[in-house]
Amino acid sequence: MSIPWTQKYAPKSPDDILGQGTPIQHLKKFLEGKRKKNAAMLYGPSGSGKTAAVYALANALQLEVVEVNASETRSKDQIELKLGSAIRQMSLFAKSKIILIDEIEGIAGNNDRGGINAMANLITETTFPVIMTVMNPFDFKLNTLRSKSECIEFSMLDTQTVHELLTRICREEHITSKEEDLKFLARNAGGDARAAINDLQMYTNAKKQLSIPEDLAHRAQVESLPRALLKILKTTDPSVANIALENVLENYDDVFLWLDENIPKEYTNPKDIARAYDAMSKADVFRGRIRKTQHWRLLVYVQALMTIGVAVAKDQKYAHHISYTPTTRLLSYWRANMKYLKRKSIAAKIAEKTHTSSKRALQDTLPYVQVMIKKDKGVADYLDLDPEEAAWMVKE
């Protein structure tokens, strides 16, 4: 049986991990003992290299990794039995060790029965570094654990980084591949390196040739929003634009955001842009009426305005080539939300030290603390802010 390539090509050293230089350095310092807290919380999207980084650094620093499954260890008794044993016992190989709790959100369900508090208590008494991985560290259920941890962010891998990783594996495995196929797999993975590697192994045949199934490639084309946008933004024929969304699986909210992002890139004539957004604004009015009245028969007007309305808004087709990109608005929403949650996390630490409510600290005290930290970094140490939180306070 062949070894999964996600295991075979798992990073052996920190240098093997692509696209995560800053968090790797932060995590390395934590494991080398340059830390203020006993635990670190690694957060970021799936496949960004959080768990791989732990094992790669452990290998480089000669540390044993003891992994605890958060999904299976949820109750107070289970945590004290399994995690408590791992924390209190010395390494079997006379090495120092790391306690790794992967996907910590699995322990933060409604039925954890005291699990979070039990884990927080064990973190306080451990002599070994504890590392937890999570996608969203700002879930209110994780507040207790987050306050006892250094938070280290792993960003989403870009398509170029994933493509570089796939190219490296093809070279090692002597795989014959087309550049466009590798780029397709990199894009299709959506920043998840693990998913991209699994796809590469799945579609590589016994002759060491990468072969993307025609139905997959075809389906990706006919269902992709960029192709649909091509039919809308590159035509003035209403009949062509009208069928542009027939085979697209995304909902109209996503299509609306894609159009909003790419209309100004495609249309350069101000009058064309104005007419296109006028059609979009009318489509948005009908979307609002659907939400309010649940009269879904109005959806036909939304579709017509988003397709035909935008297509005929221009006087003539544009000859230039534009690569349509996903909306950045959702990313902006996510960043704004992360920013707000980080502010709340810092405010909670300020509230604890100043004996006030988190709400009062957020509204009144935090701006003054920012000024104080810029003049005296000792304030950040007094508040137990981790390096990222302190840097954020100075930047804002």
PDB file of C-alpha atoms in Angstrom, residues 35 37-39 83-84 86-88 97-99 119-130:
ATOM      1  CA  ARG A  35       7.997  32.398  26.279  1.00  0.00           C
ATOM      2  CA  LYS A  37       3.152  31.428  28.965  1.00  0.00           C
ATOM      3  CA  ASN A  38       3.072  27.651  29.079  1.00  0.00           C
ATOM      4  CA  ALA A  39       0.831  27.290  26.015  1.00  0.00           C
ATOM      5  CA  LEU A  83      -3.829  15.214  29.168  1.00  0.00           C
ATOM      6  CA  GLY A  84      -2.912  15.148  32.851  1.00  0.00           C
ATOM      7  CA  ALA A  86       0.888  13.401  29.328  1.00  0.00           C
ATOM      8  CA  ILE A  87       1.748  16.591  31.201  1.00  0.00           C
ATOM      9  CA  ARG A  88       2.988  14.963  34.415  1.00  0.00           C
ATOM     10  CA  LYS A  97       8.501  16.993  24.953  1.00  0.00           C
ATOM     11  CA  ILE A  98       5.637  18.992  23.450  1.00  0.00           C
ATOM     12  CA  ILE A  99       1.991  18.357  24.272  1.00  0.00           C
ATOM     13  CA  MET A 119      -7.433  22.019  30.472  1.00  0.00           C
ATOM     14  CA  ALA A 120      -6.756  25.599  31.574  1.00  0.00           C
ATOM     15  CA  ASN A 121      -5.781  24.356  35.050  1.00  0.00           C
ATOM     16  CA  LEU A 122      -3.429  21.728  33.610  1.00  0.00           C
ATOM     17  CA  ILE A 123      -1.770  24.330  31.384  1.00  0.00           C
ATOM     18  CA  THR A 124      -1.023  26.421  34.464  1.00  0.00           C
ATOM     19  CA  GLU A 125       0.831  23.575  36.204  1.00  0.00           C
ATOM     20  CA  THR A 126       2.657  21.981  33.253  1.00  0.00           C
ATOM     21  CA  THR A 127       6.423  22.078  32.896  1.00  0.00           C
ATOM     22  CA  PHE A 128       6.194  21.098  29.207  1.00  0.00           C
ATOM     23  CA  PRO A 129       5.053  23.464  26.435  1.00  0.00           C
ATOM     24  CA  VAL A 130       1.458  22.875  25.315  1.00  0.00           C
TER      25      VAL A 130
END
